[in-house]
């Protein structure tokens, strides 16, 4: 089983930032002005897109990563009534995975980002 240095909420917090930097680095090659940068960032950095990414990636994950995602989905969250809880819990689980890999396995994180780049961006 995966050894965890931090709790899942810490991994989600970190994963949110790491994923945001990955997307920002990716889009600077395609955007010519501030408005385009913003529009592309918000297109790829949101709960619905992350929910879809996790579904797309799921078959590529190891059993340990799937277990981490499952546990990340079960984190208690405060979600506004207008938002879909299933989408937000999955987006958080995605961020847990990214944060965990950032701390514990940067090579695997690069592999995940490569899959995302090829299949989803």
PDB file of C-alpha atoms in Angstrom:
ATOM      1  CA  UNK A   1       0.000   0.000   0.000  1.00  0.00           C
ATOM      2  CA  UNK A   2       1.103   3.566  -0.614  1.00  0.00           C
ATOM      3  CA  UNK A   3       2.964   5.288   2.201  1.00  0.00           C
ATOM      4  CA  UNK A   4       1.645   8.751   2.890  1.00  0.00           C
ATOM      5  CA  UNK A   5       3.764  11.526   4.252  1.00  0.00           C
ATOM      6  CA  UNK A   6       0.814  13.959   4.441  1.00  0.00           C
ATOM      7  CA  UNK A   7      -2.930  13.634   4.809  1.00  0.00           C
ATOM      8  CA  UNK A   8      -5.182  13.543   1.747  1.00  0.00           C
ATOM      9  CA  UNK A   9      -6.354  17.138   2.114  1.00  0.00           C
ATOM     10  CA  UNK A  10      -2.722  18.280   2.002  1.00  0.00           C
ATOM     11  CA  UNK A  11      -2.152  16.275  -1.184  1.00  0.00           C
ATOM     12  CA  UNK A  12      -5.307  17.785  -2.725  1.00  0.00           C
ATOM     13  CA  UNK A  13      -4.164  21.301  -1.823  1.00  0.00           C
ATOM     14  CA  UNK A  14      -0.760  20.713  -3.382  1.00  0.00           C
ATOM     15  CA  UNK A  15      -2.184  18.821  -6.363  1.00  0.00           C
ATOM     16  CA  UNK A  16      -4.435  21.760  -7.198  1.00  0.00           C
ATOM     17  CA  UNK A  17      -1.399  24.044  -7.496  1.00  0.00           C
ATOM     18  CA  UNK A  18       0.780  21.524  -9.344  1.00  0.00           C
ATOM     19  CA  UNK A  19      -1.948  20.822 -11.905  1.00  0.00           C
ATOM     20  CA  UNK A  20      -2.536  24.573 -12.344  1.00  0.00           C
ATOM     21  CA  UNK A  21       1.177  25.133 -13.087  1.00  0.00           C
ATOM     22  CA  UNK A  22       1.193  22.187 -15.519  1.00  0.00           C
ATOM     23  CA  UNK A  23      -1.743  23.693 -17.438  1.00  0.00           C
ATOM     24  CA  UNK A  24      -0.298  27.223 -17.379  1.00  0.00           C
ATOM     25  CA  UNK A  25       3.012  25.893 -18.704  1.00  0.00           C
ATOM     26  CA  UNK A  26       1.171  23.982 -21.412  1.00  0.00           C
ATOM     27  CA  UNK A  27      -0.998  26.881 -22.620  1.00  0.00           C
ATOM     28  CA  UNK A  28       1.693  29.553 -22.873  1.00  0.00           C
ATOM     29  CA  UNK A  29       2.699  27.904 -26.142  1.00  0.00           C
ATOM     30  CA  UNK A  30      -0.796  28.500 -27.537  1.00  0.00           C
ATOM     31  CA  UNK A  31      -1.996  31.812 -26.135  1.00  0.00           C
ATOM     32  CA  UNK A  32      -1.032  35.178 -27.551  1.00  0.00           C
ATOM     33  CA  UNK A  33      -2.558  37.514 -24.995  1.00  0.00           C
ATOM     34  CA  UNK A  34      -3.831  37.719 -21.421  1.00  0.00           C
ATOM     35  CA  UNK A  35      -7.448  37.027 -22.353  1.00  0.00           C
ATOM     36  CA  UNK A  36      -6.506  33.837 -24.224  1.00  0.00           C
ATOM     37  CA  UNK A  37      -4.293  32.738 -21.314  1.00  0.00           C
ATOM     38  CA  UNK A  38      -7.177  33.220 -18.907  1.00  0.00           C
ATOM     39  CA  UNK A  39      -9.746  31.511 -21.146  1.00  0.00           C
ATOM     40  CA  UNK A  40      -7.544  28.468 -21.763  1.00  0.00           C
ATOM     41  CA  UNK A  41      -6.626  28.209 -18.084  1.00  0.00           C
ATOM     42  CA  UNK A  42     -10.251  28.250 -16.972  1.00  0.00           C
ATOM     43  CA  UNK A  43     -11.140  25.741 -19.714  1.00  0.00           C
ATOM     44  CA  UNK A  44      -8.687  23.189 -18.290  1.00  0.00           C
ATOM     45  CA  UNK A  45      -8.582  24.080 -14.587  1.00  0.00           C
ATOM     46  CA  UNK A  46     -12.061  23.396 -13.277  1.00  0.00           C
ATOM     47  CA  UNK A  47     -13.862  20.601 -11.479  1.00  0.00           C
ATOM     48  CA  UNK A  48     -15.720  19.287 -14.533  1.00  0.00           C
ATOM     49  CA  UNK A  49     -12.568  19.009 -16.638  1.00  0.00           C
ATOM     50  CA  UNK A  50     -10.701  17.333 -13.783  1.00  0.00           C
ATOM     51  CA  UNK A  51     -13.620  14.930 -13.268  1.00  0.00           C
ATOM     52  CA  UNK A  52     -13.416  13.989 -16.958  1.00  0.00           C
ATOM     53  CA  UNK A  53      -9.616  13.659 -16.754  1.00  0.00           C
ATOM     54  CA  UNK A  54      -9.861  11.257 -13.849  1.00  0.00           C
ATOM     55  CA  UNK A  55     -12.393   9.119 -15.728  1.00  0.00           C
ATOM     56  CA  UNK A  56     -10.127   9.128 -18.798  1.00  0.00           C
ATOM     57  CA  UNK A  57      -7.043   8.211 -16.744  1.00  0.00           C
ATOM     58  CA  UNK A  58      -8.634   5.607 -14.529  1.00  0.00           C
ATOM     59  CA  UNK A  59      -7.690   2.545 -16.602  1.00  0.00           C
ATOM     60  CA  UNK A  60      -4.068   3.783 -16.758  1.00  0.00           C
ATOM     61  CA  UNK A  61      -3.759   3.983 -12.959  1.00  0.00           C
ATOM     62  CA  UNK A  62      -2.106   1.345 -10.796  1.00  0.00           C
ATOM     63  CA  UNK A  63      -4.194  -0.433  -8.164  1.00  0.00           C
ATOM     64  CA  UNK A  64      -2.507   1.679  -5.460  1.00  0.00           C
ATOM     65  CA  UNK A  65      -3.333   4.893  -7.342  1.00  0.00           C
ATOM     66  CA  UNK A  66      -6.948   3.758  -7.770  1.00  0.00           C
ATOM     67  CA  UNK A  67      -7.144   3.164  -4.017  1.00  0.00           C
ATOM     68  CA  UNK A  68      -5.739   6.651  -3.369  1.00  0.00           C
ATOM     69  CA  UNK A  69      -8.354   8.099  -5.740  1.00  0.00           C
ATOM     70  CA  UNK A  70     -11.112   6.132  -4.012  1.00  0.00           C
ATOM     71  CA  UNK A  71     -10.038   7.503  -0.647  1.00  0.00           C
ATOM     72  CA  UNK A  72      -9.744  11.010  -2.106  1.00  0.00           C
ATOM     73  CA  UNK A  73     -13.337  10.782  -3.354  1.00  0.00           C
ATOM     74  CA  UNK A  74     -14.450  10.028   0.199  1.00  0.00           C
ATOM     75  CA  UNK A  75     -12.934  13.188   1.690  1.00  0.00           C
ATOM     76  CA  UNK A  76     -15.555  15.351   3.380  1.00  0.00           C
ATOM     77  CA  UNK A  77     -16.036  18.505   1.303  1.00  0.00           C
ATOM     78  CA  UNK A  78     -18.150  21.600   1.576  1.00  0.00           C
ATOM     79  CA  UNK A  79     -19.820  21.948  -1.814  1.00  0.00           C
ATOM     80  CA  UNK A  80     -22.196  24.732  -2.825  1.00  0.00           C
ATOM     81  CA  UNK A  81     -25.722  23.523  -3.614  1.00  0.00           C
ATOM     82  CA  UNK A  82     -25.402  24.653  -7.230  1.00  0.00           C
ATOM     83  CA  UNK A  83     -22.460  22.295  -7.802  1.00  0.00           C
ATOM     84  CA  UNK A  84     -22.541  18.575  -8.492  1.00  0.00           C
ATOM     85  CA  UNK A  85     -21.039  16.705  -5.497  1.00  0.00           C
ATOM     86  CA  UNK A  86     -19.911  13.749  -7.662  1.00  0.00           C
ATOM     87  CA  UNK A  87     -17.951  16.094  -9.948  1.00  0.00           C
ATOM     88  CA  UNK A  88     -16.326  17.927  -7.057  1.00  0.00           C
ATOM     89  CA  UNK A  89     -15.376  14.832  -5.081  1.00  0.00           C
ATOM     90  CA  UNK A  90     -13.789  13.324  -8.215  1.00  0.00           C
ATOM     91  CA  UNK A  91     -11.940  16.566  -8.982  1.00  0.00           C
ATOM     92  CA  UNK A  92     -10.604  16.523  -5.424  1.00  0.00           C
ATOM     93  CA  UNK A  93      -9.566  12.879  -5.840  1.00  0.00           C
ATOM     94  CA  UNK A  94      -7.694  13.879  -9.016  1.00  0.00           C
ATOM     95  CA  UNK A  95      -5.898  16.621  -7.062  1.00  0.00           C
ATOM     96  CA  UNK A  96      -5.028  14.121  -4.297  1.00  0.00           C
ATOM     97  CA  UNK A  97      -3.414  11.875  -6.914  1.00  0.00           C
ATOM     98  CA  UNK A  98      -1.445  14.745  -8.486  1.00  0.00           C
ATOM     99  CA  UNK A  99      -0.268  16.039  -5.090  1.00  0.00           C
ATOM    100  CA  UNK A 100       0.714  12.571  -3.929  1.00  0.00           C
ATOM    101  CA  UNK A 101       2.714  11.884  -7.089  1.00  0.00           C
ATOM    102  CA  UNK A 102       4.382  15.294  -6.910  1.00  0.00           C
ATOM    103  CA  UNK A 103       5.741  14.469  -3.458  1.00  0.00           C
ATOM    104  CA  UNK A 104       6.414  10.751  -3.899  1.00  0.00           C
ATOM    105  CA  UNK A 105       6.937   9.878  -7.580  1.00  0.00           C
ATOM    106  CA  UNK A 106       7.753  12.722  -9.983  1.00  0.00           C
ATOM    107  CA  UNK A 107       8.510  10.269 -12.811  1.00  0.00           C
ATOM    108  CA  UNK A 108       5.020   8.804 -12.551  1.00  0.00           C
ATOM    109  CA  UNK A 109       3.570  12.321 -12.380  1.00  0.00           C
ATOM    110  CA  UNK A 110       5.361  13.126 -15.649  1.00  0.00           C
ATOM    111  CA  UNK A 111       3.836   9.967 -17.159  1.00  0.00           C
ATOM    112  CA  UNK A 112       0.348  11.052 -16.056  1.00  0.00           C
ATOM    113  CA  UNK A 113       0.868  14.559 -17.475  1.00  0.00           C
ATOM    114  CA  UNK A 114       2.073  13.009 -20.741  1.00  0.00           C
ATOM    115  CA  UNK A 115      -1.120  10.938 -20.982  1.00  0.00           C
ATOM    116  CA  UNK A 116      -3.199  14.057 -20.265  1.00  0.00           C
ATOM    117  CA  UNK A 117      -1.286  16.042 -22.910  1.00  0.00           C
ATOM    118  CA  UNK A 118      -1.852  13.366 -25.552  1.00  0.00           C
ATOM    119  CA  UNK A 119      -5.443  12.388 -24.779  1.00  0.00           C
ATOM    120  CA  UNK A 120      -7.143  15.463 -23.377  1.00  0.00           C
ATOM    121  CA  UNK A 121      -5.427  18.742 -24.332  1.00  0.00           C
TER     122      UNK A 121
END
